Coordinates of C-alpha atoms (C1' of nucleotides) in Angstrom, one line a residue:
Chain A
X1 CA 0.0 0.0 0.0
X2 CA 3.2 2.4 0.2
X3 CA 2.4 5.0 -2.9
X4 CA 4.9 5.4 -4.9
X5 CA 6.6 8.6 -5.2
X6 CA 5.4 11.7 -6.3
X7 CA 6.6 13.6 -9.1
X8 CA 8.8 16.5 -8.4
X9 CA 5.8 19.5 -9.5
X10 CA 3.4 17.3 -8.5
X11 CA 4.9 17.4 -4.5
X12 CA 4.8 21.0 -5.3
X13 CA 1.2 21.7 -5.8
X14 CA 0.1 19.3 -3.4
X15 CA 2.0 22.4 -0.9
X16 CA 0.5 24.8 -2.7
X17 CA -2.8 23.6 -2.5
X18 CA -2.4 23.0 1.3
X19 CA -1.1 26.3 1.9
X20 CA -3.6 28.3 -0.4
X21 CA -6.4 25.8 1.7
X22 CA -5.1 27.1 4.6
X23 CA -5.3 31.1 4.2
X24 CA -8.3 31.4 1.6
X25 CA -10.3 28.9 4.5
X26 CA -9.1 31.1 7.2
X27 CA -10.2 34.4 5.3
X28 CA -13.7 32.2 4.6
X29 CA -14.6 29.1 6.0
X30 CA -17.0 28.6 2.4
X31 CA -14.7 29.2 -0.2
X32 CA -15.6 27.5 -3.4
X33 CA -12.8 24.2 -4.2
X34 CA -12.1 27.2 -7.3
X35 CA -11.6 29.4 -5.0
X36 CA -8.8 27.4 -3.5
X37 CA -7.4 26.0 -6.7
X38 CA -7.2 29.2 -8.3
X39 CA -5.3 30.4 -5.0
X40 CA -2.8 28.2 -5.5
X41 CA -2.1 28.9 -9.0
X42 CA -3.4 25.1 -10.3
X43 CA -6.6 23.8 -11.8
X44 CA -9.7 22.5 -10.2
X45 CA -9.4 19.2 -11.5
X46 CA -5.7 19.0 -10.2
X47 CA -6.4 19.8 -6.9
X48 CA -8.9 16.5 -7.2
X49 CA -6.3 14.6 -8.8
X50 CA -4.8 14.8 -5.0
X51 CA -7.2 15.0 -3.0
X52 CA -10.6 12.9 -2.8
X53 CA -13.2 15.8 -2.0
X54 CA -13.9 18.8 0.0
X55 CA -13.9 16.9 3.4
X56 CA -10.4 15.4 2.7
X57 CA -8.6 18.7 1.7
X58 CA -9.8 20.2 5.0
X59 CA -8.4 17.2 7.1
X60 CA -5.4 17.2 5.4
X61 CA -5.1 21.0 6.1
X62 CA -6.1 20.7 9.7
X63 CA -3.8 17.6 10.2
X64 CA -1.1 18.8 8.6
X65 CA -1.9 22.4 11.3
X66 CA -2.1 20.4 14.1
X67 CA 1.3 18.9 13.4
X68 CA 3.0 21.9 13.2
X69 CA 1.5 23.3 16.3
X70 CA 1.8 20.4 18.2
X71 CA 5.5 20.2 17.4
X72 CA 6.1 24.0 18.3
X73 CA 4.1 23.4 21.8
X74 CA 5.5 20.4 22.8
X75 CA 8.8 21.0 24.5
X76 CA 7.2 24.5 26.2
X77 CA 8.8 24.6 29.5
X78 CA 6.3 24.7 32.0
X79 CA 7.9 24.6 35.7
X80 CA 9.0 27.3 37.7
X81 CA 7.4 30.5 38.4
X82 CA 4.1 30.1 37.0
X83 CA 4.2 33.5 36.0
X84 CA 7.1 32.9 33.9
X85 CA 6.5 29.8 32.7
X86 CA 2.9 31.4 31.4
X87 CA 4.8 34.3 29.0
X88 CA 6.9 31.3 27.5
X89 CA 3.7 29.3 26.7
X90 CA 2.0 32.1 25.1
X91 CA 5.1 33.1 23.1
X92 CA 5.0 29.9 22.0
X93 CA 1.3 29.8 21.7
X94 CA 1.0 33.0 19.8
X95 CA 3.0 32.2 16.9
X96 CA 1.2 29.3 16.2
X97 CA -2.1 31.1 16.6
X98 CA -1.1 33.7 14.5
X99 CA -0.6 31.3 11.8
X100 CA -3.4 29.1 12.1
X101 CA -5.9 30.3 14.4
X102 CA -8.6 31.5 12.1
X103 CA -7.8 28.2 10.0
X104 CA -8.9 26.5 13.2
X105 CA -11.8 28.5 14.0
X106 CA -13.0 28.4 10.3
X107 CA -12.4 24.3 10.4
X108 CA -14.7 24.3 13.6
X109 CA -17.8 24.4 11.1
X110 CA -16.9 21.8 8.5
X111 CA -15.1 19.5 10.9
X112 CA -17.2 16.6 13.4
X113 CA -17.0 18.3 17.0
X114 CA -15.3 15.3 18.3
X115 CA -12.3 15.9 16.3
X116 CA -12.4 19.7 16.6
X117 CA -12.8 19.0 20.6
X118 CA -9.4 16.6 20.8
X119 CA -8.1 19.0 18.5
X120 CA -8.0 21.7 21.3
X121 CA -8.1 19.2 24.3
X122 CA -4.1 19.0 24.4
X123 CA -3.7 22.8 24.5
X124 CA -5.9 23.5 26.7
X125 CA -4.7 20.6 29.3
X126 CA -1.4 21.9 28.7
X127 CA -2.8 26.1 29.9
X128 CA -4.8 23.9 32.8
X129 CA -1.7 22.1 33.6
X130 CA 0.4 25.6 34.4
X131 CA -2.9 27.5 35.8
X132 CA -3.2 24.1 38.3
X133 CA 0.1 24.8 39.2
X134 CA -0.1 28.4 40.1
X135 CA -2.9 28.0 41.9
X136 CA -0.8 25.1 44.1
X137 CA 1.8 28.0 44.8
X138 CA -0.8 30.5 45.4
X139 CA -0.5 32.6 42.3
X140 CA -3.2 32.4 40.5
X141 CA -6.6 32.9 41.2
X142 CA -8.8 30.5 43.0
X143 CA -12.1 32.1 43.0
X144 CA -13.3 31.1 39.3
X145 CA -13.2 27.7 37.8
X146 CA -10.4 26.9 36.0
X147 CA -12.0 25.6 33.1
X148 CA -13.3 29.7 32.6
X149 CA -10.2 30.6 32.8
X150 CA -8.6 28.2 30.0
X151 CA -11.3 29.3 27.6
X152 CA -10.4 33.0 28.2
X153 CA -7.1 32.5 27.4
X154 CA -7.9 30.8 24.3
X155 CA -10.4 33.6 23.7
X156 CA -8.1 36.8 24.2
X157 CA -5.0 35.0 21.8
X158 CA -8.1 34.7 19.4
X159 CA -8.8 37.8 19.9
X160 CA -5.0 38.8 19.5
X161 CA -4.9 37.6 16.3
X162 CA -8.4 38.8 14.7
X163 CA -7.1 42.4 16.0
X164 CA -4.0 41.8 14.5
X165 CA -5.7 40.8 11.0
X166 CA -7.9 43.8 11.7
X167 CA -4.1 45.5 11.7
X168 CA -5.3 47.3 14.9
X169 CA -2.4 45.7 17.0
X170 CA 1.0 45.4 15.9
X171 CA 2.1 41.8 15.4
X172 CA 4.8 42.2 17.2
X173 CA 3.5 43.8 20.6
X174 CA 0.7 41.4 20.2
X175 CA 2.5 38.3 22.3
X176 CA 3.5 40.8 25.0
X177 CA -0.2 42.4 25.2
X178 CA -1.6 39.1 25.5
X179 CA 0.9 38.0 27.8
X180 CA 0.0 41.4 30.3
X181 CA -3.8 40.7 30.1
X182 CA -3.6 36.9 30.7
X183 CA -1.1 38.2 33.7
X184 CA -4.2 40.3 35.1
X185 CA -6.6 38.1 34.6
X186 CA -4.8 35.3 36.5
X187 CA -4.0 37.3 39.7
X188 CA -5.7 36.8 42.7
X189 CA -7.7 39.3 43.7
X190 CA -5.9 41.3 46.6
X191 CA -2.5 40.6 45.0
X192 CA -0.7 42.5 42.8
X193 CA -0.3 42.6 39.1
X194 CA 3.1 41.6 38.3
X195 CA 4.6 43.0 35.5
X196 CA 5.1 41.6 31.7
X197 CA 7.9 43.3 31.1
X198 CA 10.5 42.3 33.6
X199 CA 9.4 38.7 32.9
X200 CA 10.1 38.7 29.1
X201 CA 13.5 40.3 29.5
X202 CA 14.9 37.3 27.6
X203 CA 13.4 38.7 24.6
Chain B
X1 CA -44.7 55.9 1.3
X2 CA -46.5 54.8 4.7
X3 CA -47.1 51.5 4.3
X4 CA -50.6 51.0 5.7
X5 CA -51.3 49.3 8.8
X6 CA -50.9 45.4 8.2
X7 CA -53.6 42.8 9.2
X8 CA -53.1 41.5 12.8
X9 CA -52.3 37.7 11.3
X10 CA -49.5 39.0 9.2
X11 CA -47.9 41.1 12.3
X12 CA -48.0 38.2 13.9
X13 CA -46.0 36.4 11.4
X14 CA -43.2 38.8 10.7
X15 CA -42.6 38.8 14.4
X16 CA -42.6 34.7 14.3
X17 CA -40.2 35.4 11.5
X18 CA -37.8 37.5 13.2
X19 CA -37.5 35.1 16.3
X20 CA -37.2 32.3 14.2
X21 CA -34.7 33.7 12.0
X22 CA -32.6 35.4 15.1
X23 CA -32.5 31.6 16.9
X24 CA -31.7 30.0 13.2
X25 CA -29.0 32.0 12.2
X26 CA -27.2 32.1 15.7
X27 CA -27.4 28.3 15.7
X28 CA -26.0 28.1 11.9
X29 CA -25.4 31.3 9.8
X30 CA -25.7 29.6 6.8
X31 CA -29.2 28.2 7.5
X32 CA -31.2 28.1 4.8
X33 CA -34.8 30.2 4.1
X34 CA -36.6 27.2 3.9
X35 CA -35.3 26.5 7.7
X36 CA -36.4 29.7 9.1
X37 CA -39.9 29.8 7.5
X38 CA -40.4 26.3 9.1
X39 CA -38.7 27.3 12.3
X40 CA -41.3 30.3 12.3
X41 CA -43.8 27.8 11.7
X42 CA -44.7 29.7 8.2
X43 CA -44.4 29.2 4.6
X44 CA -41.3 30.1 2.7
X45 CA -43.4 32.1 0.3
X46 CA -44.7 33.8 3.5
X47 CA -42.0 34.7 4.5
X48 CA -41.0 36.3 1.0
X49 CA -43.9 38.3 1.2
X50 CA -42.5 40.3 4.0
X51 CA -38.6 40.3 3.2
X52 CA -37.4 41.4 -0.3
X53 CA -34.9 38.7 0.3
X54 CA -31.9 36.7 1.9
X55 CA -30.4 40.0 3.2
X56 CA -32.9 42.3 3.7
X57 CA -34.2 39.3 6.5
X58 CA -30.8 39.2 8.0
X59 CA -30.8 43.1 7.7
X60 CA -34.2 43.2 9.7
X61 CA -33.1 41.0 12.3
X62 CA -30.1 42.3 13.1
X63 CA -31.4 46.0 12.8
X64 CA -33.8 44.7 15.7
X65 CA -31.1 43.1 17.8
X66 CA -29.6 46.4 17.4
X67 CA -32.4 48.7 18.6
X68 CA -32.7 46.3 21.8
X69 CA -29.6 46.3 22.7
X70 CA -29.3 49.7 22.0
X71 CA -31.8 50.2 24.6
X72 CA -30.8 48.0 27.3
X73 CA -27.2 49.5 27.5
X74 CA -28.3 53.1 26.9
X75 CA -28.6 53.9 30.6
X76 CA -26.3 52.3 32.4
X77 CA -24.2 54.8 34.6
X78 CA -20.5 54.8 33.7
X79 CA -19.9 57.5 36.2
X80 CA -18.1 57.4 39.7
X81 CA -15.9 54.6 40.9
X82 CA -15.0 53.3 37.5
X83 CA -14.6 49.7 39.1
X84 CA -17.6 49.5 40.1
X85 CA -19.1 51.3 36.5
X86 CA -17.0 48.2 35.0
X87 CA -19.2 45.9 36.8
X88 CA -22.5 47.8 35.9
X89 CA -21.8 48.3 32.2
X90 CA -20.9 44.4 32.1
X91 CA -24.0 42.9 34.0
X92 CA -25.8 45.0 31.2
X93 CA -23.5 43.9 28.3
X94 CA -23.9 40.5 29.9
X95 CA -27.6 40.5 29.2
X96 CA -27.9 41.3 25.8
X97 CA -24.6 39.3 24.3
X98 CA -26.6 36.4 26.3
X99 CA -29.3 36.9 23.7
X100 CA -27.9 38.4 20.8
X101 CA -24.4 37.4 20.8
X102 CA -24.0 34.3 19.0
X103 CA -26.5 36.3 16.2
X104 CA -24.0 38.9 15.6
X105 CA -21.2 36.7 15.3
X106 CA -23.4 34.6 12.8
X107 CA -24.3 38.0 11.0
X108 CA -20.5 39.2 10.4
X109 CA -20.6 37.0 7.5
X110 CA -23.2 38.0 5.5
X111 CA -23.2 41.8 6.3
X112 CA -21.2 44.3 4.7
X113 CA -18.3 44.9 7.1
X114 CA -19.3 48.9 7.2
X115 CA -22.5 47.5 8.9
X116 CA -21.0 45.0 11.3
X117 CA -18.5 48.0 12.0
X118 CA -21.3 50.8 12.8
X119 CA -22.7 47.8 14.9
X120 CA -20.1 47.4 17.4
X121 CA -19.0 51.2 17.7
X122 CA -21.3 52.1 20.0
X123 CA -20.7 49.5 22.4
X124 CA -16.8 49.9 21.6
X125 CA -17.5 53.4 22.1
X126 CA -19.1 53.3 25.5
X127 CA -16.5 50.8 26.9
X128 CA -13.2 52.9 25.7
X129 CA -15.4 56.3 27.4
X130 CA -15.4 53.9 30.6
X131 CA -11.6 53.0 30.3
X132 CA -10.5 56.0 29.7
X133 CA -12.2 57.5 32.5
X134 CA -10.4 54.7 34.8
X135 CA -7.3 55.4 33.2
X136 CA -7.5 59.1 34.1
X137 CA -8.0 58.6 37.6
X138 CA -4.9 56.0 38.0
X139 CA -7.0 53.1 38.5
X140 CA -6.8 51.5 35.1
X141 CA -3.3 50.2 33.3
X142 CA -1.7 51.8 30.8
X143 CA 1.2 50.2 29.0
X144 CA -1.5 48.4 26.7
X145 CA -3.3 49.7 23.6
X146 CA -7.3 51.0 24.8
X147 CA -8.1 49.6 21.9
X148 CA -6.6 45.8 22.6
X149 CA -8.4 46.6 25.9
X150 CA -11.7 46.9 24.4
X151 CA -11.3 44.2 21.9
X152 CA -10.1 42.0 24.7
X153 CA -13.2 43.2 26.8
X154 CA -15.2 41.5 23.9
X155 CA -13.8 38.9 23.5
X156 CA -14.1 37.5 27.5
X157 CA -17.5 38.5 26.9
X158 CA -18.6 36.7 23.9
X159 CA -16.5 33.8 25.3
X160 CA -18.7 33.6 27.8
X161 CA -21.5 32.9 26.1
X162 CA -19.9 30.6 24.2
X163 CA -18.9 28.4 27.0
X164 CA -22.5 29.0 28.8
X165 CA -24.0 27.4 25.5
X166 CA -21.7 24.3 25.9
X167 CA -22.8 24.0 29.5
X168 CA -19.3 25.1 31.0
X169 CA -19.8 27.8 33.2
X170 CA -23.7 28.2 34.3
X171 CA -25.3 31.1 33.0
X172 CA -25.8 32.9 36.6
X173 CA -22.0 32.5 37.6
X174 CA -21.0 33.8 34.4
X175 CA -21.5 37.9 34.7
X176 CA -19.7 37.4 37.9
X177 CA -17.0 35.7 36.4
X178 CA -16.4 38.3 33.3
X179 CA -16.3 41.1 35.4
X180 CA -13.7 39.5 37.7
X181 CA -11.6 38.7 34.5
X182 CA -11.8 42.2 33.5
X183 CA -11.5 43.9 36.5
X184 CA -7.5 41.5 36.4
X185 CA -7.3 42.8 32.4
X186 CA -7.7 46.4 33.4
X187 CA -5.9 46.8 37.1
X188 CA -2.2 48.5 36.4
X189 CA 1.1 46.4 37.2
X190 CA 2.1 47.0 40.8
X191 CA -1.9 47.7 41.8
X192 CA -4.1 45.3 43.7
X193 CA -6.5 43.5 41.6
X194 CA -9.7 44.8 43.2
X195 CA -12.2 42.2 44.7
X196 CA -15.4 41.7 42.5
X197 CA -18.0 40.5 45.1
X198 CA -17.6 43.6 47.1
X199 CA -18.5 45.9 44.0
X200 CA -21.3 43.6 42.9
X201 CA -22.8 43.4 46.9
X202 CA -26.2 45.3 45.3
X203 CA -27.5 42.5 42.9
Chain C
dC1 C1' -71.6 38.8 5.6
dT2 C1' -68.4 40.5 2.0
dC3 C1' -64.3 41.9 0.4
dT4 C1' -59.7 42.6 0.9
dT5 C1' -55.4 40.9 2.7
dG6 C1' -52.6 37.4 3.6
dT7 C1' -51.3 32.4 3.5
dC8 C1' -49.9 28.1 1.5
dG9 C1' -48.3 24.3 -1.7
dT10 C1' -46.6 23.3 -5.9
dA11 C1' -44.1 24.2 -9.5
dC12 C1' -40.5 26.5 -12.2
dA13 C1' -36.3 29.0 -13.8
dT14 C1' -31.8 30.2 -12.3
dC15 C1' -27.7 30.1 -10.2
dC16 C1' -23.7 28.2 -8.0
dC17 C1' -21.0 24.5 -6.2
dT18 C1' -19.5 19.8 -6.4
dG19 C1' -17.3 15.9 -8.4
dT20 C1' -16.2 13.4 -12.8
dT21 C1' -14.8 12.5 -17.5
dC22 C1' -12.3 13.3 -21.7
dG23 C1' -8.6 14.5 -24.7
dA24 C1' -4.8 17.5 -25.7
dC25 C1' -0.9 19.3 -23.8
dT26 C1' 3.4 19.9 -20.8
dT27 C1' 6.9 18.5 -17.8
dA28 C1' 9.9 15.5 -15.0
dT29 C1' 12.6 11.4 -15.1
dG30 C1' 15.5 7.7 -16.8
Chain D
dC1 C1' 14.7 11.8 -26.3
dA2 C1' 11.1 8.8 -25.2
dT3 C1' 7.8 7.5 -21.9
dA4 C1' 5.1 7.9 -18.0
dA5 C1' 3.2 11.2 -14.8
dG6 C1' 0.9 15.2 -14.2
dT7 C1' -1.7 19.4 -15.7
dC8 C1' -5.4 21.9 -17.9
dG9 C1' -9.8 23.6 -19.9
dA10 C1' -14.1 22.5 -21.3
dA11 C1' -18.0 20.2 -20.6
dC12 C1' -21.4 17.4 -18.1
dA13 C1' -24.7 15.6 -14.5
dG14 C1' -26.3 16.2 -9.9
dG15 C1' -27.9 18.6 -5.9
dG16 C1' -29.4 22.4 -3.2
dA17 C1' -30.7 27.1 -2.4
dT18 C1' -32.8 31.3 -4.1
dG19 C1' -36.4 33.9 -5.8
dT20 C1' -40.8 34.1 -8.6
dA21 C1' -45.6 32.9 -10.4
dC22 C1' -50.0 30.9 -9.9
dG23 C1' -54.2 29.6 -8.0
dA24 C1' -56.9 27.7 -4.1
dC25 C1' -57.9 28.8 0.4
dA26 C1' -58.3 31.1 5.2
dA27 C1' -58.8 34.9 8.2
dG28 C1' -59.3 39.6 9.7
dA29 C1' -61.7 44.3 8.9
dG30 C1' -65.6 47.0 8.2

DNA sequence: CTCTTGTCGTACATCCCTGTTCGACTTATG
DNA sequence: CATAAGTCGAACAGGGATGTACGACAAGAG
């Protein structure tokens, strides 16, 4: 069952197509298969030459995302000062939001929710993981659940990146703002707000 | 060009329309005419007799969402301790993004983004006049964009009634716990995050 | 009660998107 | 350079949604 190998332009288009699949569905999760083809500089019928339909250029496109975010996220270093440890995840985090966030949000639609839901189930364990742990050393903020605050994490990087799209936020203050705001929204109340800055001096 | 009065049956029906067409659409914005008119418990030709079309139903619905809204938030007091004018404008925000949000979100598709622009700026409006006041008396941060602030503000809050669809956070613990998130996302480095049940003591 | 207004089902034309087939053409590979 | 692999445009059938037209029927207003 091992295909054989692709011809040279053939591996070419098949990129194409996947990357053109992956900015034309983040612009609009309903773009026409000629929309996409034409995006990638290649033919309708090509881009069914490689893939079988509609539903198997998406998962290929949301697979081939998830690898690539997965493999940034992975090795995120997630002890220490919980404070600390929280700018270095969304650094991480950012950049692969920035690249495929509205992808994601676009695949939510088209996709089964069981696969869109253990899509985000191994970020979001990993943000539970680190807000669990600041909460142990007193940190973080007890007084809402934790699964809230998860999903308002996930929510402001979204947000991030639509504003950045909307060009209303630099890309490039973008990690730090998200980084301050998750700061304040993780402090307990009665403690203070510590301060982005002197915790992404490695910059 | 007064239209003249229409019969009580056919009132009736364009207001069975509307709802219909405002639960429809924020369940799937792509749903079809056909859905809403049976949704509203109508014909679809029925329902052509009182909307010119796709868009001028979608137009009418969200005009009406608009006006309510509108209404609801008109009066809220944003003066004084702006803390506490946080809390007020959000348990008001709260309400109508409970009911409306998941509409407007399904409606950014299909409107013109002008529309979906003049739609938000009051809102956005209202929250930067709020910020800004807090900003001016020292109790709001300042190293971030008002902007991001607002957008961020958004956000938390249309997260919210995302996750209260999905049966996460219960729909009475949830004004509570945006206004704690914001009141973190707003309080200056080096400040005390302020405690939210002590502002909220009069509901 | 009568007449106007509105409703409903069916049917129809139209448009757009999908997925497939075909044959001519181009490009990589050996 | 010769062959196999890949591309392309045109064209087709199918399905679904939109918007329109018609005629029979129900319901409100006076």
């Amino acid at each position: 069952m091992t295909t054989r190998p692709l011809r040279a332009d053939a591996r070419r288009n098949v990129e194409a197509i996947l990357d053109a699949a992956t900015a034309t569905l983040a612009r609009d999760p309903d773009a026409s298969i000629n929309d996409i083809a034409k995006a990638a500089g290649v033919g309708r019928v090509t881009l069914y030459a490689h893939f079988e339909n509609r539903g198997g250029l998406v998962a290929a496109v949301v697979e081939r995302a998830m690898r690539e975010a997965e493999a940034s996220l992975r090795d995120v270093d997630l002890s220490g000062d919980p404070a600390a440890a929280l700018v270095r995840l969304i650094d991480a985090t950012w950049q692969v939001t920035l690249r495929y966030g509205a992808l994601v949000v676009a695949a939510e639609k088209s996709m089964p929710v069981t696969e869109m839901a253990a899509a985000h189930s191994e970020p979001r364990a990993r943000a539970q993981r680190l807000i669990d742990h600041g909460r142990a050393l007193g940190r973080f903020r007890t007084d809402l659940p934790v699964s809230w605050q998860v999903t308002a994490m996930h929510a402001v990087t979204h947000a991030a990146a639509t504003s950045v799209y909307a060009g209303e936020l630099p890309a490039d203050e973008a990690a730090r703002a998200i980084a301050a705001t998750m700061l304040g929204l993780l402090t307990p109340p009665g403690q203070v707000v510590p301060d982005v800055d002197a915790l992404r001096v490695g910059r």
